[in-house]
Amino acid sequence: MLKNRCLIDPSDFTREEFREIFDLAHQIVADPEKFSKSCEGKILATLFYEPSTRTRFSFEAAMLRLGGKVIGFSEPNSSSTAKGESIADTIRTIECYADIAAMRHPKEGAPRVASHYIHMPLINAGDGGHQHPTQTLTDILTIERLRGNVENKTYGFCGDLKFGRTVHSLIKFLSNYEGVKFILISPEELRVPEYIREEIIKKKGIPFQEVQEMEPYMGQLDFLYMTRVQRERFFNEEDYIRLKDRFILDMEKMSYARPDTYVLHPLPRVNEISVEVDADPRAQYFAQAKNGMYVRMALILKLLGIY
Amino acid sequence: MLEITSIDKGIVIDHIKAGFGFKVYNYLNLDKAEYNVALITNAYSEKMGKKDIIKINNVIDIDYTFLGLIDPNITVNIINDGKTVKKVKLEVPQVVRNIIKCKNPRCVTSVEHYFDHVFHLVDKEKRSYRCEYCDDIVIPYPAK
């Protein structure tokens, strides 16, 4: 039963519960019009303490396409946070007005704290460099639409694996499925955090390699998940400049990949994927963005108990 | 040789790693105690070389979570009529609440201060813990 639950971390739901969400998302993709009045009279609050285009628009579009309404703020200076209000007080107040909320926050664990103070469903829309579970839903729906299922596949993750919260959430999710393998491509300084490597990948006995080159591993991949080196996660500008151009996917590197290797990216992209790659049918990152809206529609419907 | 007499009724916290006695003393607020308390540092130990001991001349509530976190090899003996009536076996705690703090500057605990700091045991051998909020791993008191 997903009604009134919070999605803060991919481990909050079971495989079966995620299955319910994906099954509904596939139905929405097939016939979005059928769901266009499902959330009439419901309000989604979007609490974005950090800039976002895609995720916020995706949540808002999802609710509007379900016939619901949206309230919220897109930067903390326009909210009571600027006056020093705590996360707990803000979320308790928002609960008086909304039926469901999505929160993005620069501090890791902020949505978890908020979830302890409310009864309405709350969705983590990204917390610092920690987790981004709805991006994972987006990624999985895309993988399922392209290749049927997530099992028995080799996933390459490339770029900033340390602060890349989408990577952390996706690895955590995929680790529950049989036959997955990970190839983790990053500079030494941006390797996956210890808790991901030790507590999730190693503990679940998943085969993985940590490498610092792309070309030799491209041919092994079913999916290549590219990420941006995020300026906002660095305390030191020099480190950012040194690392930002380390891995750039271009057509020359794509020539090492198989015809059925798909490239995903949570977006926004800066320069880590050359624009020339966009025309390659294996580049699926814009389709992925559209899937994000559909899967968020499914999530909202499930958490509100409408479907 | 310094001699501390035995106690009739109270608690002896023994086999504290040398140097940690004062930490335990402070954590248990023994500096505010109105009964006799002896903190012995660098006592000879066949097993440990040096150790710290705390003798408390009163039966008080002890936070075993904290002692287990510092070192599960610490022994706690409850004394009555000059005899040990109970030996408490410490364990590495599964959950630690409001004893250690997360050092990750990106963690929500660094900016909001009205809720518990909670850590979950990850590896009993290494004594590593995971912050409930940001998942950062810490080893507050390494095994060696």
PDB file of C-alpha atoms in Angstrom, chain A residues 2-3 13 15-36 38-39 62 66 137 140-141 144-145 291-307:
ATOM      1  CA  LEU A   2       1.663   3.197  -1.160  1.00  0.00           C
ATOM      2  CA  LYS A   3      -1.061   5.612  -0.025  1.00  0.00           C
ATOM      3  CA  PHE A  13       9.823   0.983  -1.200  1.00  0.00           C
ATOM      4  CA  ARG A  15      10.551  -4.117  -5.475  1.00  0.00           C
ATOM      5  CA  GLU A  16       6.861  -4.987  -5.665  1.00  0.00           C
ATOM      6  CA  GLU A  17       5.854  -1.442  -4.719  1.00  0.00           C
ATOM      7  CA  PHE A  18       8.116   0.017  -7.395  1.00  0.00           C
ATOM      8  CA  ARG A  19       6.601  -2.481  -9.829  1.00  0.00           C
ATOM      9  CA  GLU A  20       3.147  -1.025  -9.125  1.00  0.00           C
ATOM     10  CA  ILE A  21       4.448   2.457  -9.966  1.00  0.00           C
ATOM     11  CA  PHE A  22       6.140   1.360 -13.209  1.00  0.00           C
ATOM     12  CA  ASP A  23       3.112  -0.645 -14.338  1.00  0.00           C
ATOM     13  CA  LEU A  24       0.939   2.418 -13.847  1.00  0.00           C
ATOM     14  CA  ALA A  25       3.532   4.630 -15.599  1.00  0.00           C
ATOM     15  CA  HIS A  26       3.453   2.346 -18.659  1.00  0.00           C
ATOM     16  CA  GLN A  27      -0.343   2.679 -18.711  1.00  0.00           C
ATOM     17  CA  ILE A  28      -0.053   6.475 -18.539  1.00  0.00           C
ATOM     18  CA  VAL A  29       2.459   6.515 -21.420  1.00  0.00           C
ATOM     19  CA  ALA A  30       0.027   4.469 -23.499  1.00  0.00           C
ATOM     20  CA  ASP A  31      -2.990   6.702 -22.782  1.00  0.00           C
ATOM     21  CA  PRO A  32      -2.241   9.921 -20.851  1.00  0.00           C
ATOM     22  CA  GLU A  33      -5.656  11.389 -21.585  1.00  0.00           C
ATOM     23  CA  LYS A  34      -7.320   8.685 -19.493  1.00  0.00           C
ATOM     24  CA  PHE A  35      -5.676  10.153 -16.364  1.00  0.00           C
ATOM     25  CA  SER A  36      -6.240  13.851 -17.134  1.00  0.00           C
ATOM     26  CA  SER A  38      -7.520  11.914 -11.823  1.00  0.00           C
ATOM     27  CA  CYS A  39      -6.204  14.573  -9.420  1.00  0.00           C
ATOM     28  CA  ALA A  62       2.789  15.854 -13.921  1.00  0.00           C
ATOM     29  CA  LEU A  66      -3.484  14.847 -13.823  1.00  0.00           C
ATOM     30  CA  LEU A 137      12.124   6.167 -11.417  1.00  0.00           C
ATOM     31  CA  ILE A 140      14.158   2.798 -14.782  1.00  0.00           C
ATOM     32  CA  LEU A 141      11.059   3.590 -16.838  1.00  0.00           C
ATOM     33  CA  GLU A 144      12.256  -0.725 -19.316  1.00  0.00           C
ATOM     34  CA  ARG A 145      10.858   1.047 -22.371  1.00  0.00           C
ATOM     35  CA  ASN A 291       9.474   9.652 -19.138  1.00  0.00           C
ATOM     36  CA  GLY A 292      10.234  11.587 -15.947  1.00  0.00           C
ATOM     37  CA  MET A 293       6.920  13.368 -16.182  1.00  0.00           C
ATOM     38  CA  TYR A 294       4.973  10.154 -16.776  1.00  0.00           C
ATOM     39  CA  VAL A 295       6.559   8.293 -13.894  1.00  0.00           C
ATOM     40  CA  ARG A 296       5.995  11.239 -11.544  1.00  0.00           C
ATOM     41  CA  MET A 297       2.334  11.175 -12.585  1.00  0.00           C
ATOM     42  CA  ALA A 298       2.237   7.513 -11.585  1.00  0.00           C
ATOM     43  CA  LEU A 299       3.996   8.228  -8.283  1.00  0.00           C
ATOM     44  CA  ILE A 300       1.612  11.056  -7.367  1.00  0.00           C
ATOM     45  CA  LEU A 301      -1.409   8.850  -8.135  1.00  0.00           C
ATOM     46  CA  LYS A 302      -0.047   6.011  -6.016  1.00  0.00           C
ATOM     47  CA  LEU A 303       0.945   8.167  -3.018  1.00  0.00           C
ATOM     48  CA  LEU A 304      -2.431   9.887  -3.030  1.00  0.00           C
ATOM     49  CA  GLY A 305      -4.118   6.484  -3.179  1.00  0.00           C
ATOM     50  CA  ILE A 306      -6.049   7.356  -6.337  1.00  0.00           C
ATOM     51  CA  TYR A 307      -4.836   4.291  -8.275  1.00  0.00           C
TER      52      TYR A 307
END
